[in-house]
Amino acid sequence: VYPLHVQQELDEWKEQKNRRRAWLKPDQAALLVDEPKLAALLESIAPELARF
């Protein structure tokens, strides 16, 4: 998991037929993942990233 500061989003990218893009806050993403440890990680970083 890598938090990113995105400055530009392309309409087309190399793997767009294989991957889906969604921009979510960490706590929102935590609700969608099937791995409990990943969900816990996302929930733990949510407060720190809220300042951005």
PDB file of C-alpha atoms in Angstrom:
ATOM      1  CA  VAL A   1       0.000   0.000   0.000  1.00  0.00           C
ATOM      2  CA  TYR A   2       1.458   3.325  -1.087  1.00  0.00           C
ATOM      3  CA  PRO A   3      -0.298   6.646  -0.494  1.00  0.00           C
ATOM      4  CA  LEU A   4       0.086   8.844  -3.563  1.00  0.00           C
ATOM      5  CA  HIS A   5      -0.348  12.496  -4.376  1.00  0.00           C
ATOM      6  CA  VAL A   6      -1.912  12.430  -7.840  1.00  0.00           C
ATOM      7  CA  GLN A   7      -1.460  15.429 -10.107  1.00  0.00           C
ATOM      8  CA  GLN A   8      -2.812  13.992 -13.348  1.00  0.00           C
ATOM      9  CA  GLU A   9      -5.065  11.110 -14.338  1.00  0.00           C
ATOM     10  CA  LEU A  10      -4.935   9.619 -17.830  1.00  0.00           C
ATOM     11  CA  ASP A  11      -8.101   8.670 -19.702  1.00  0.00           C
ATOM     12  CA  GLU A  12      -6.297   5.664 -21.168  1.00  0.00           C
ATOM     13  CA  TRP A  13      -3.546   3.530 -19.628  1.00  0.00           C
ATOM     14  CA  LYS A  14      -1.747   0.302 -20.471  1.00  0.00           C
ATOM     15  CA  GLU A  15      -3.655  -2.083 -18.178  1.00  0.00           C
ATOM     16  CA  GLN A  16      -7.101  -0.503 -18.306  1.00  0.00           C
ATOM     17  CA  LYS A  17      -8.669  -3.683 -19.697  1.00  0.00           C
ATOM     18  CA  ASN A  18      -7.280  -5.654 -16.744  1.00  0.00           C
ATOM     19  CA  ARG A  19      -7.715  -3.220 -13.853  1.00  0.00           C
ATOM     20  CA  ARG A  20     -10.392  -0.972 -12.473  1.00  0.00           C
ATOM     21  CA  ARG A  21      -9.536   2.454 -11.081  1.00  0.00           C
ATOM     22  CA  ALA A  22     -11.385   3.956  -8.134  1.00  0.00           C
ATOM     23  CA  TRP A  23     -10.332   6.861  -5.933  1.00  0.00           C
ATOM     24  CA  LEU A  24     -11.331   6.202  -2.340  1.00  0.00           C
ATOM     25  CA  LYS A  25     -10.465   7.447   1.097  1.00  0.00           C
ATOM     26  CA  PRO A  26      -8.610   4.771   3.111  1.00  0.00           C
ATOM     27  CA  ASP A  27     -11.551   4.097   5.428  1.00  0.00           C
ATOM     28  CA  GLN A  28     -13.854   3.633   2.410  1.00  0.00           C
ATOM     29  CA  ALA A  29     -11.381   1.231   0.800  1.00  0.00           C
ATOM     30  CA  ALA A  30     -11.167  -0.734   4.067  1.00  0.00           C
ATOM     31  CA  LEU A  31     -14.842  -1.608   3.712  1.00  0.00           C
ATOM     32  CA  LEU A  32     -14.261  -3.109   0.255  1.00  0.00           C
ATOM     33  CA  VAL A  33     -11.241  -5.352   0.807  1.00  0.00           C
ATOM     34  CA  ASP A  34     -11.559  -9.035   1.723  1.00  0.00           C
ATOM     35  CA  GLU A  35      -8.327  -9.232   3.724  1.00  0.00           C
ATOM     36  CA  PRO A  36      -8.756  -8.279   7.416  1.00  0.00           C
ATOM     37  CA  LYS A  37      -5.113  -7.207   7.854  1.00  0.00           C
ATOM     38  CA  LEU A  38      -5.285  -4.935   4.812  1.00  0.00           C
ATOM     39  CA  ALA A  39      -8.553  -3.440   6.069  1.00  0.00           C
ATOM     40  CA  ALA A  40      -6.931  -2.764   9.456  1.00  0.00           C
ATOM     41  CA  LEU A  41      -3.947  -1.112   7.766  1.00  0.00           C
ATOM     42  CA  LEU A  42      -6.203   1.138   5.698  1.00  0.00           C
ATOM     43  CA  GLU A  43      -8.236   2.110   8.762  1.00  0.00           C
ATOM     44  CA  SER A  44      -5.071   2.886  10.729  1.00  0.00           C
ATOM     45  CA  ILE A  45      -3.689   5.294   8.111  1.00  0.00           C
ATOM     46  CA  ALA A  46      -7.006   7.073   7.464  1.00  0.00           C
ATOM     47  CA  PRO A  47      -6.574   9.706  10.230  1.00  0.00           C
ATOM     48  CA  GLU A  48      -3.025  10.541   9.148  1.00  0.00           C
ATOM     49  CA  LEU A  49      -4.032  11.019   5.503  1.00  0.00           C
ATOM     50  CA  ALA A  50      -7.121  13.085   6.358  1.00  0.00           C
ATOM     51  CA  ARG A  51      -4.970  16.221   6.458  1.00  0.00           C
ATOM     52  CA  PHE A  52      -4.322  15.981   2.710  1.00  0.00           C
TER      53      PHE A  52
END
